[in-house]
Tab-separated table of C-alpha atoms in Angstrom:
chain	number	residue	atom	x	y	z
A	1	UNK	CA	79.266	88.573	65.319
A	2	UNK	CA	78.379	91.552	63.578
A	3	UNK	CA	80.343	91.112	59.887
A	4	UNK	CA	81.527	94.689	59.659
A	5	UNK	CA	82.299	95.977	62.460
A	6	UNK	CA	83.179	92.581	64.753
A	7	UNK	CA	81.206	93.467	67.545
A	8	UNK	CA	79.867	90.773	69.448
A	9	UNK	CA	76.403	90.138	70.155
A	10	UNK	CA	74.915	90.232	73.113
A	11	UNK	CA	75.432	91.682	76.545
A	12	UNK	CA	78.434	91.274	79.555
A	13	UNK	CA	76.642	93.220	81.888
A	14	UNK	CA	75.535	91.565	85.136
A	15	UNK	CA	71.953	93.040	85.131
A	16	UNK	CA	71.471	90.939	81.332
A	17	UNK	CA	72.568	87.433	83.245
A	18	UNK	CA	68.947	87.229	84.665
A	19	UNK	CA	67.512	87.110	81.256
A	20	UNK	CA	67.521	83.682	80.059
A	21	UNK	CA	69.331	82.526	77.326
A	22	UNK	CA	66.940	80.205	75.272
A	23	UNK	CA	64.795	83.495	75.391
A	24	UNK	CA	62.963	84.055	72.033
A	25	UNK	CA	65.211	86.973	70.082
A	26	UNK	CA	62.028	88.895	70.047
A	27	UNK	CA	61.631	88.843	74.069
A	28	UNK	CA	65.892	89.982	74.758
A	29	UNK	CA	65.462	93.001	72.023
A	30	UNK	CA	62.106	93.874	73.780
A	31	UNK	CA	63.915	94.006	77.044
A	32	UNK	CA	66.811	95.906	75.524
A	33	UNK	CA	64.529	98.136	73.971
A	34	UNK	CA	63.390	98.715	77.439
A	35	UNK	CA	66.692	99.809	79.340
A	36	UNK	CA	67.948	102.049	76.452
A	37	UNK	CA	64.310	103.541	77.117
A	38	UNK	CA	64.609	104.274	80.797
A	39	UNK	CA	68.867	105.286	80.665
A	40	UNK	CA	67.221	107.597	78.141
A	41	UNK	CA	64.942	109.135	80.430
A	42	UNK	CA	67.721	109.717	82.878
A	43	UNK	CA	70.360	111.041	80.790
A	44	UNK	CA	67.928	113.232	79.597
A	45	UNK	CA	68.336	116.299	81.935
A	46	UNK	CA	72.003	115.789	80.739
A	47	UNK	CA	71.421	116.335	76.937
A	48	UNK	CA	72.828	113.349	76.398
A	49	UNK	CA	70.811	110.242	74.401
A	50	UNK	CA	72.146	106.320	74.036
A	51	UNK	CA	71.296	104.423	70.855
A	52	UNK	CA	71.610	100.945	70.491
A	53	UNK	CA	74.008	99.995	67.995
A	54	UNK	CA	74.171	96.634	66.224
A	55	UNK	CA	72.424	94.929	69.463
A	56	UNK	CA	75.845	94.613	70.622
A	57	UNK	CA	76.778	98.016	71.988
A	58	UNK	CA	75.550	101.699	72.880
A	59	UNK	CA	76.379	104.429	71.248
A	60	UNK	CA	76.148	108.388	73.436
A	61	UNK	CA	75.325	111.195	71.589
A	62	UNK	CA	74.999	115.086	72.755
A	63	UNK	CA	73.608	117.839	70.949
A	64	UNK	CA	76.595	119.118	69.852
A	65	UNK	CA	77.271	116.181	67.614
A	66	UNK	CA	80.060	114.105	70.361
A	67	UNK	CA	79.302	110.816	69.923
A	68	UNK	CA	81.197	107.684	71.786
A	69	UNK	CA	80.358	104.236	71.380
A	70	UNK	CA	80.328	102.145	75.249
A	71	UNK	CA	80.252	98.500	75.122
A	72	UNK	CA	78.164	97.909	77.770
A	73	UNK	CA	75.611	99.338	80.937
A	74	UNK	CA	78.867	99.891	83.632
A	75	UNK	CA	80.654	102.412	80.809
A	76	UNK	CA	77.634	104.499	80.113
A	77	UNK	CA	77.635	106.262	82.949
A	78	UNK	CA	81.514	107.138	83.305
A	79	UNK	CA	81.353	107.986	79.212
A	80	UNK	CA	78.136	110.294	79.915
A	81	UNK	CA	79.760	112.214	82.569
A	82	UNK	CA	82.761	112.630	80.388
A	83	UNK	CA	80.738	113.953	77.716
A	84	UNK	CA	78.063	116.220	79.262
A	85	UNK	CA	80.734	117.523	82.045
A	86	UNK	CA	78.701	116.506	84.928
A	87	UNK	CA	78.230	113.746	87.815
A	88	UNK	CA	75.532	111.560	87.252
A	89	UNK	CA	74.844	111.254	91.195
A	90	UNK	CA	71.381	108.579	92.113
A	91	UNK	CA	72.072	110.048	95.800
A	92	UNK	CA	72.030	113.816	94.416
A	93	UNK	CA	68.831	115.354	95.514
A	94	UNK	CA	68.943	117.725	92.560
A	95	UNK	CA	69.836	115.098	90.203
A	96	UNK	CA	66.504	113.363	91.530
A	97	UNK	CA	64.309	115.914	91.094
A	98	UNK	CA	65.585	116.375	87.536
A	99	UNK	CA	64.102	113.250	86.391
A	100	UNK	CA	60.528	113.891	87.468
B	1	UNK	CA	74.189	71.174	75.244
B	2	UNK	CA	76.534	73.628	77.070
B	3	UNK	CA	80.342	71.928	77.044
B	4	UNK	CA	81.791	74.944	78.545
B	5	UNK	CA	83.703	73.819	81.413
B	6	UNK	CA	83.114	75.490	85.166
B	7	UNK	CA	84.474	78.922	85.944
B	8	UNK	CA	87.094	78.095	88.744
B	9	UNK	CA	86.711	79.460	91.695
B	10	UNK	CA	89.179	82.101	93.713
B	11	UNK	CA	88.586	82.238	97.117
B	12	UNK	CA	90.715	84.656	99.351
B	13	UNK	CA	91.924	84.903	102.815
B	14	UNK	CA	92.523	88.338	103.853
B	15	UNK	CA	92.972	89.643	107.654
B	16	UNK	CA	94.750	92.142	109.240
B	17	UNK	CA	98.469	91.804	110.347
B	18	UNK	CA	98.752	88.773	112.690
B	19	UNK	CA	95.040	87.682	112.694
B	20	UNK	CA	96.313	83.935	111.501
B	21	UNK	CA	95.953	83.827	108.087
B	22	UNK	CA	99.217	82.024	107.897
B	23	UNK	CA	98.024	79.231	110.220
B	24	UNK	CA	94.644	79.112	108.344
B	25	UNK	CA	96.444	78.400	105.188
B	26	UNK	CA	98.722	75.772	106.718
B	27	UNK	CA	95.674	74.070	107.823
B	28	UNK	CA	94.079	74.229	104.837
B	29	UNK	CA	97.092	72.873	102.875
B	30	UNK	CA	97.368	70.262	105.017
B	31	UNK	CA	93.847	69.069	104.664
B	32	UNK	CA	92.931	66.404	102.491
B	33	UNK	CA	89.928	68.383	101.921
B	34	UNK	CA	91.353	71.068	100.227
B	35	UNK	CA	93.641	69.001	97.388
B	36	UNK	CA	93.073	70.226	94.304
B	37	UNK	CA	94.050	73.052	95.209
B	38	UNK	CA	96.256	76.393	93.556
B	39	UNK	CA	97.647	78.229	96.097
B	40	UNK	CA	98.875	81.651	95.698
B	41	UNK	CA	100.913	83.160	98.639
B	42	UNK	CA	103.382	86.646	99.025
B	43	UNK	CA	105.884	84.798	99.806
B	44	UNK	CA	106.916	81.247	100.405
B	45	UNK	CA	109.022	82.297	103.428
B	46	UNK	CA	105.730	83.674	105.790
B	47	UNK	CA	104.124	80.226	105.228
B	48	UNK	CA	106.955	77.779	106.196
B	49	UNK	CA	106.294	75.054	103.458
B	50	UNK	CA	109.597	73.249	103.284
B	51	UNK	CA	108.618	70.085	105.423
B	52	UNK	CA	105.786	69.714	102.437
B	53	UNK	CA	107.537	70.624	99.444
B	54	UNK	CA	107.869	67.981	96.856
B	55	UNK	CA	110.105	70.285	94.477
B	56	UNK	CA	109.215	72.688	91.330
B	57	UNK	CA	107.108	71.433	89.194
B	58	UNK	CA	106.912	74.772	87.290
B	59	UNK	CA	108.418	78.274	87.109
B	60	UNK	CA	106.941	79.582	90.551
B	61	UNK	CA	105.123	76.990	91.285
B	62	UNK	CA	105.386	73.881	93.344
B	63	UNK	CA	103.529	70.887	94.340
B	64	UNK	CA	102.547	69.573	97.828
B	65	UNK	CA	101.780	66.000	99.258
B	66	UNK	CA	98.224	66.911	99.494
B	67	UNK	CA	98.059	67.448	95.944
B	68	UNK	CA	98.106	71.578	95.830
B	69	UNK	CA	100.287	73.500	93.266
B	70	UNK	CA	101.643	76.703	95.501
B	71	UNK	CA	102.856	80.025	93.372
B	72	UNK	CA	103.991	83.184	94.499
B	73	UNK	CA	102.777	86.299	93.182
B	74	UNK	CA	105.087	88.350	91.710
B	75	UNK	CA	103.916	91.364	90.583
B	76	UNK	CA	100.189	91.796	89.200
B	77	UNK	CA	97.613	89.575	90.641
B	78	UNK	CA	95.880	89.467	86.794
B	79	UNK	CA	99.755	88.126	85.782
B	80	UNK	CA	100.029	85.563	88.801
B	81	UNK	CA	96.121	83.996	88.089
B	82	UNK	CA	96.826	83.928	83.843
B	83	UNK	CA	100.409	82.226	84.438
B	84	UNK	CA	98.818	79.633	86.753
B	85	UNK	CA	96.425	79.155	84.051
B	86	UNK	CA	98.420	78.900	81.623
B	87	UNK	CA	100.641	76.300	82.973
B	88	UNK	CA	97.582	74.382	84.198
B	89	UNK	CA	96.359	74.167	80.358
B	90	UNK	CA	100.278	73.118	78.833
B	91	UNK	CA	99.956	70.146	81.789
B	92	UNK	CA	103.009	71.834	83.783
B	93	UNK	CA	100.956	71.770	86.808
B	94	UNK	CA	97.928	69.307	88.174
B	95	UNK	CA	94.754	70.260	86.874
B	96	UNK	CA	93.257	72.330	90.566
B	97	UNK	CA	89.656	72.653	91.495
B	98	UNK	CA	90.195	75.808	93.055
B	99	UNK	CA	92.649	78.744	93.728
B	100	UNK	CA	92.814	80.040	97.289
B	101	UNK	CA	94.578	83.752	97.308
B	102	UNK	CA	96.192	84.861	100.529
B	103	UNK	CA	96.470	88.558	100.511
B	104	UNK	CA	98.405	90.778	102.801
B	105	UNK	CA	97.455	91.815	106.240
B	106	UNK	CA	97.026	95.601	104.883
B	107	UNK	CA	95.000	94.841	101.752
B	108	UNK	CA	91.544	95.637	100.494
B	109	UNK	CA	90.567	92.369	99.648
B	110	UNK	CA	87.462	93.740	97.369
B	111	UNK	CA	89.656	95.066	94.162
B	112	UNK	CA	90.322	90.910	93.312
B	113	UNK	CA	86.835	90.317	92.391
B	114	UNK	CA	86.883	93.057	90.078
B	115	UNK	CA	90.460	91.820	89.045
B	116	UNK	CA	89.044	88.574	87.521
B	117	UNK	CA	85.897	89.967	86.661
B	118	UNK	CA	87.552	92.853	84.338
B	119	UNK	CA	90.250	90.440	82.823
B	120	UNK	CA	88.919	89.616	79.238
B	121	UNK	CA	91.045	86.290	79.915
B	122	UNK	CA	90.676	85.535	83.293
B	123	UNK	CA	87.195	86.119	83.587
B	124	UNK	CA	86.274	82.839	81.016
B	125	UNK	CA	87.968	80.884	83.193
B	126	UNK	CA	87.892	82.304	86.778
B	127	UNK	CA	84.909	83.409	89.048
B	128	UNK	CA	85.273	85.309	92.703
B	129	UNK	CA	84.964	82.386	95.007
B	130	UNK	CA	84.390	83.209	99.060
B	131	UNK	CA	85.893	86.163	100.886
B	132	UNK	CA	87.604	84.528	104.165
B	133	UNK	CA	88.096	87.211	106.833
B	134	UNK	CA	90.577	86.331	110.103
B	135	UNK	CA	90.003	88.816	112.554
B	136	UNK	CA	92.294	88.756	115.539
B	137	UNK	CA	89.665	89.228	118.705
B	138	UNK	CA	92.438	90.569	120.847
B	139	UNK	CA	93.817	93.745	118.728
B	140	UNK	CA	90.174	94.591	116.859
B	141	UNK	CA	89.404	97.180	118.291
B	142	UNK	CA	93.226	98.793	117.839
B	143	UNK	CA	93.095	97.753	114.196
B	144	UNK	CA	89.980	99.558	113.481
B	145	UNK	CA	91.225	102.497	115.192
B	146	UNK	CA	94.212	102.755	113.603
B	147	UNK	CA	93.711	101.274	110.054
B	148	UNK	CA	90.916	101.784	107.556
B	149	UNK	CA	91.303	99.044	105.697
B	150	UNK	CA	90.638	96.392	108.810
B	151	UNK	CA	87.020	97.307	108.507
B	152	UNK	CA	87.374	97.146	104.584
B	153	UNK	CA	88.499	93.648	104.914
B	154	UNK	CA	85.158	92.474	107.773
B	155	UNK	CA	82.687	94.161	104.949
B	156	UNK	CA	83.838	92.238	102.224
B	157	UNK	CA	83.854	88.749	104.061
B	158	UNK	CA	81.488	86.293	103.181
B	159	UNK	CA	82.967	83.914	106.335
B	160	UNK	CA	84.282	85.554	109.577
B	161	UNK	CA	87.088	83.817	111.123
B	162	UNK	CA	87.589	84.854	114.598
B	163	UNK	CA	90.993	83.967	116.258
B	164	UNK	CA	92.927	84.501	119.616
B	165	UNK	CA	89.272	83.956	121.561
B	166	UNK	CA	91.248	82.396	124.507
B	167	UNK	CA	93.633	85.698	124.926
B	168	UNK	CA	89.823	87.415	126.025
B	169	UNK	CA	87.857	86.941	128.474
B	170	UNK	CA	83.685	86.750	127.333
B	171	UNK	CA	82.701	90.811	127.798
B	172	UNK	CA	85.081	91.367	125.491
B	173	UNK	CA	84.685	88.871	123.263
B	174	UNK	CA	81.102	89.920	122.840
B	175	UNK	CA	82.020	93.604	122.345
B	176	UNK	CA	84.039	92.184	119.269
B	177	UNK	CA	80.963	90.543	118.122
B	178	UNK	CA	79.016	93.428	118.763
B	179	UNK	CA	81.723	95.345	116.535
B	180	UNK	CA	81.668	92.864	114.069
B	181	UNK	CA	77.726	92.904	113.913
B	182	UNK	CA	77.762	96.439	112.774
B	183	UNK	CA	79.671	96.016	110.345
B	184	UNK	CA	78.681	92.872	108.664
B	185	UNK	CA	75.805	90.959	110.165
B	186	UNK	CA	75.061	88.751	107.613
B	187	UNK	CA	79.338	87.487	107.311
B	188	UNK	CA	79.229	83.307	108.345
B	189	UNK	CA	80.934	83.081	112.070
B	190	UNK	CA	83.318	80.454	112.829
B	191	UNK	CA	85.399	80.550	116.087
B	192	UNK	CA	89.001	79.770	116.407
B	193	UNK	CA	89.080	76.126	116.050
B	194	UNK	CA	88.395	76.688	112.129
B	195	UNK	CA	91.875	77.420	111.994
B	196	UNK	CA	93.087	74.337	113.591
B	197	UNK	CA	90.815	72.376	111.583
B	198	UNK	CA	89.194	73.878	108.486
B	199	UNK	CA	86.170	72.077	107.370
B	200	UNK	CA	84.048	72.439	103.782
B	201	UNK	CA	82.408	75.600	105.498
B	202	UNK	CA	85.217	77.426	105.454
B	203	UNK	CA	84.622	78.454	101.784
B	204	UNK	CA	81.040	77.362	101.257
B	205	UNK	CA	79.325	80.561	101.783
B	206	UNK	CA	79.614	82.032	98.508
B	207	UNK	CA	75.852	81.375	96.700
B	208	UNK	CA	78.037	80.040	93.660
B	209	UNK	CA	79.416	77.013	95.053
B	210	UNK	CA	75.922	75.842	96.652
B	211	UNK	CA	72.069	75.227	95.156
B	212	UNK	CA	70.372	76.970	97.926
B	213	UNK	CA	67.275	75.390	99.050
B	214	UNK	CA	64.648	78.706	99.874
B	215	UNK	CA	65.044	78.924	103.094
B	216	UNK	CA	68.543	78.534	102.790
B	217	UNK	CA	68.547	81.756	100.425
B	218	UNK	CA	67.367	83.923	103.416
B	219	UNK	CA	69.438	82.730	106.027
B	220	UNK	CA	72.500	83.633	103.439
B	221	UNK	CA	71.299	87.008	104.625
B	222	UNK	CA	72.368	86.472	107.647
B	223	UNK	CA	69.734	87.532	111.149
B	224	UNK	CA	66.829	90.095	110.921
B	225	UNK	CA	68.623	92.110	112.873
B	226	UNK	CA	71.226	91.489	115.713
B	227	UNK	CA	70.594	92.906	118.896
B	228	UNK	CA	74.045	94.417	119.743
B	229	UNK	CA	74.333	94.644	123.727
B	230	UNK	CA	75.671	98.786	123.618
B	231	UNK	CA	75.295	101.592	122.010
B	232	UNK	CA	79.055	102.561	122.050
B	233	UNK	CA	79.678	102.220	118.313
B	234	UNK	CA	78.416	105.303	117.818
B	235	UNK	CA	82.176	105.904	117.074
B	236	UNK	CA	81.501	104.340	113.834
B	237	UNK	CA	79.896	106.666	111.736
B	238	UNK	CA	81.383	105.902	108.854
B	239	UNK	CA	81.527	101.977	108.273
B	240	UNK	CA	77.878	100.908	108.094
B	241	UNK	CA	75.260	97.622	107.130
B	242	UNK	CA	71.640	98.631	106.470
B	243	UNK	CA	68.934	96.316	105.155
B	244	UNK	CA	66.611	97.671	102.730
B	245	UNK	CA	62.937	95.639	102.528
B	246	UNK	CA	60.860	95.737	99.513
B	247	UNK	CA	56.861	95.649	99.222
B	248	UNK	CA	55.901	94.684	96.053
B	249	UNK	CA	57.713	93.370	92.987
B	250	UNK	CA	60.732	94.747	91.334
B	251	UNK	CA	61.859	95.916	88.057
B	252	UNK	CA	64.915	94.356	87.596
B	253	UNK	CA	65.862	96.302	84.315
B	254	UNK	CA	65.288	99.760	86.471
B	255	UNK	CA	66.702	98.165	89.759
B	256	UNK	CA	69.964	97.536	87.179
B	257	UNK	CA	70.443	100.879	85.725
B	258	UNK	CA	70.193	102.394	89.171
B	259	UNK	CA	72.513	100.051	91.035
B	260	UNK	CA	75.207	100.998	87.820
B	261	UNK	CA	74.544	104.384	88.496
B	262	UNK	CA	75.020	104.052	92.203
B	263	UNK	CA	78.246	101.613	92.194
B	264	UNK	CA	79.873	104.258	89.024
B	265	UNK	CA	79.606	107.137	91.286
B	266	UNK	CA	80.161	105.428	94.962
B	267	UNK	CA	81.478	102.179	94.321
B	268	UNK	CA	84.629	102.522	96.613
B	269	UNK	CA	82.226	103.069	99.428
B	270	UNK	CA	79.394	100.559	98.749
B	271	UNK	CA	81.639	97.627	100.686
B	272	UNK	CA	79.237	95.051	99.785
B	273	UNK	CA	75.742	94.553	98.363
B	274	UNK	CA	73.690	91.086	98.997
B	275	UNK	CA	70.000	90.370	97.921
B	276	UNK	CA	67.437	88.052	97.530
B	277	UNK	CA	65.125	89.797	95.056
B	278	UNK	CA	61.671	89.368	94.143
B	279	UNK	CA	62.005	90.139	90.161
B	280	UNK	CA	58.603	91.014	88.587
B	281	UNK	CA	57.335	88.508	86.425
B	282	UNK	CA	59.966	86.121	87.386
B	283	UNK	CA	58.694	82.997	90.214
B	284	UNK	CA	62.017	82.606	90.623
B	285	UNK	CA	63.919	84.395	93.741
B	286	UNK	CA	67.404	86.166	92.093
B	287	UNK	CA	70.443	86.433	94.492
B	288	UNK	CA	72.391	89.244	93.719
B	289	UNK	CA	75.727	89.641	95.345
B	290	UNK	CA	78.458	92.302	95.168
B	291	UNK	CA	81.702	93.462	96.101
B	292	UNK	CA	82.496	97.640	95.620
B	293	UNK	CA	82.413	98.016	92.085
B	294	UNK	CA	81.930	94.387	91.113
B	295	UNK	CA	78.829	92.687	91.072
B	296	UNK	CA	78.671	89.101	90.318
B	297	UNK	CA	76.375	87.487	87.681
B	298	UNK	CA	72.589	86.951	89.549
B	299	UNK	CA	71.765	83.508	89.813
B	300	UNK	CA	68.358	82.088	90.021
B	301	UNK	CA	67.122	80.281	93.287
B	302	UNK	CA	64.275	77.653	92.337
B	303	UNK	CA	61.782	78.474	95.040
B	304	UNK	CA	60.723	81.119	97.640
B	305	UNK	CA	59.745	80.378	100.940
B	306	UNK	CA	56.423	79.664	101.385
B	307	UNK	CA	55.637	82.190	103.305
B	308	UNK	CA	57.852	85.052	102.494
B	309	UNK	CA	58.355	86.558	98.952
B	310	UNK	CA	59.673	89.672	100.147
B	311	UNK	CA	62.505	90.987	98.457
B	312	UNK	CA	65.621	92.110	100.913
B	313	UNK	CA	68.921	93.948	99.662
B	314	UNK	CA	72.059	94.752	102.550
B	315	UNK	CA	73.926	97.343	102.288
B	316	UNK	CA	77.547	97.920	103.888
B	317	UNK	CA	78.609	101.201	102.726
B	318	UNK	CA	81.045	104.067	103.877
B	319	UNK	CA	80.122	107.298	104.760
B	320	UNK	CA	76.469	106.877	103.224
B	321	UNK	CA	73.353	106.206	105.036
B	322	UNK	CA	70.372	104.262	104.614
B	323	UNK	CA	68.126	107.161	104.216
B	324	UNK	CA	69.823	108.377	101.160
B	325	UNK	CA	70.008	105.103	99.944
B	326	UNK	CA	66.499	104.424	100.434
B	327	UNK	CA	64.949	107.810	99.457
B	328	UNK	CA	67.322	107.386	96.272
B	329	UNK	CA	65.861	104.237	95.109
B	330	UNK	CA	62.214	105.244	95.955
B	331	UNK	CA	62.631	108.213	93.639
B	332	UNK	CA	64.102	107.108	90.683
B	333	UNK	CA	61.799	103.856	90.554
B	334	UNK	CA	58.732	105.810	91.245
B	335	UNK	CA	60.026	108.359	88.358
B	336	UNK	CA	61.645	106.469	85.967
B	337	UNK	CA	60.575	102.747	85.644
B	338	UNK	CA	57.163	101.803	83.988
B	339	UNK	CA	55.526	100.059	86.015
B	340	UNK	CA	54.464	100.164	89.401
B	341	UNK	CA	57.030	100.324	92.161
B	342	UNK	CA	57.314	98.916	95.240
B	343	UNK	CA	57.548	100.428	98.805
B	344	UNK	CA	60.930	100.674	99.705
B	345	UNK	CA	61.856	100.816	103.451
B	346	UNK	CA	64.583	100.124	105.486
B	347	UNK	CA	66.139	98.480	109.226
């Protein structure tokens, strides 16, 4: 637990119960490293860009400075939408061809 | 050395009005099999318990010959679960193995998982056990008609219970089937005499409560595909299973942020998601298994087949087909993850 701030470590999300737990530190902050790199890439048409905070959390940020702190994967999307003002749709054609 | 003790099951019987879930429950209370047992009903009066009742043991609750503790729910299911906990823990109550929920006849059975698996309490202590679905062969195709949620309550079942066979003759019983096969083809089938006599696969087909062997993982799946004998559910555009089959290994951490994505935005109508997933650099198969906007922790299998590592993902969903489903997933793998993707297609 982060002293400061109290935020647990680690993930609830059920896409992180694959990884396994004995897992070398190095090997889960390489694979977080990895999904803040790809929701990156698709929030990016939406000016909006996650941050990992404290290995425990994310934090969204626009351009205009909003920022919002989500705990985990399932509340980035809902928190993104709020914050940019649009759906984040996977079976929008348009929202498809914004992330080539 | 893990000491943490094993998330309890909840396993729930849901069916529409009159299907039998009342005589399913009697059975099951009345099986030896089954002690253990926390029971949580509506109300006392639909399931007739007096000949068994011992007497309160608890506020709400009471205990049965076989063992069982049997609440009501009053109120919030989140309320009902943490109270039976609770009283469990102070030694009010025996200490159960299991909790079997019966819902109402008009309920969408898929909200509990999400229930327990939302609850910072419950969700240290509780897991979504097996979705048990009665569906009355006689007024099917009426209920469907008429009510939405009947064809809610087939997706979500991991066991299909079908009663009232003997009020139909066998054409019609196999147009049920063929109903039931659209909607959920990979759901466990037992006939009316599970009511009568429940046995341990009743609420075994949840992957939690067994180690599947591999082949065992794929038949979890349920058939290939299932020839239905007429094309007259065309009727049913809106209630749908699709299979999608996967060439090539997966990235899980890219299959994950778009499955988020997917249940954020749609979750009410994706009914139910099952896989067994070949996960790049992983030997392993992963079962993945999900109810609308819950998906339940992925659990390892130790081996695949030895001739098929092919990764397979159903798909009952509501108003969305498998072509935007599958051209989805093709497109934001292909654009977003790092590493090579694999063909997506689907039956």
């Amino acid at each position: 637990m982060c002293g400061l701030c109290g935020a647990l470590g680690g993930e609830g999300h059920w896409s992180t119960h694959i990884e396994d737990p004995e897992q070398a530190h190095s090997e889960r902050r390489r694979a977080r490293a990895y999904r803040i790199t790809l929701i990156n890439r698709v929030l990016k048409p939406h000016r909006v860009v996650i941050e990992d905070f404290q290995a425990a959390s994310f934090v969204l940020a626009t351009a205009t400075g909003k920022r919002e702190i989500v705990q985990e994967l399932g509340g980035v999307w809902h928190q993104a939408e709020q914050l940019s003002g649009r759906l984040i749709d996977p079976l929008d054609t348009a929202f498809l061809q914004s992330l080539g | 050395m893990n000491d943490t003790p094993p998330l309890l099951p909840v396993h729930v019987i849901s069916g529409f009005l009159g299907s039998g879930k009342t005589t399913l429950l009697k059975s099951v209370l009345a099986s030896e099999d089954f002690g253990d047992s926390a029971v949580l009903i509506n109300e006392f009066g639909e399931v007739g318990l007096d000949n068994r009742l011992l007497g309160s043991i608890a506020e709400d609750a009471i205990l049965l010959s076989n063992g069982c503790v049997c609440c009501t729910i009053r109120g919030e299911l989140s309320d009902a679960l943490r109270r039976l906990l609770s009283q469990r823990q102070e030694g009010l109550i025996p200490a159960f193995k299991r909790i079997v929920l019966e819902t109402t006849g008009l309920a969408d059975p898929g909200p509990i998982a999400s229930t327990i698996t939302a609850d910072p309490v419950l969700r240290h202590h509780l897991r979504p056990g097996t979705n048990v679905t009665l569906v009355d062969a006689l007024n099917a195709s009426t209920s469907r008609e008429q009510f939405p949620v009947w064809e809610a309550q087939v997706a979500v079942a991991d066991t299909l219970v079908i009663s009232k066979t003997d009020l139909i003759n066998e054409s019609e019983l196999s147009d049920v089937q063929d109903l039931l096969d659209t909607i959920n083809p990979a759901a466990r089938r037992l006939g009316a005499e599970a009511l009568g006599q429940p046995s341990d696969l009743l609420f075994a087909s949840s992957p939690h409560l067994q180690s599947f062997t591999p082949s065992e993982a794929k038949s979890w799946l349920g058939p290939w595909r299932r020839v239905t004998t007429a094309d007259s559910h065309d009727h049913l555009n809106e209630v749908r299973s699709f299979r999608l089959n996967f060439e090539g290994e997966i990235d899980w951490t890219c299959l994950g942020i778009w499955l988020s994505m997917l249940l954020n935005r749609h979750g009410s109508n994706i009914l139910r998601v099952k896989g067994v997933l070949h996960v790049m650099g992983d030997n392993r198969p992963v079962i993945l298994h999900g109810v609308q906007h819950t998906i339940h922790p992925p659990e390892h299998v130790e081996h695949w087949p030895e001739d098929d590592r092919c990764s397979e993902l159903i798909f009952i969903t509501r108003g969305i087909n498998a072509d935007r489903v599958t051209d989805s997933l093709n497109a934001f793998m292909r654009q977003v993850s790092d590493h090579p993707s694999p063909r997506i297609f689907h039956a």
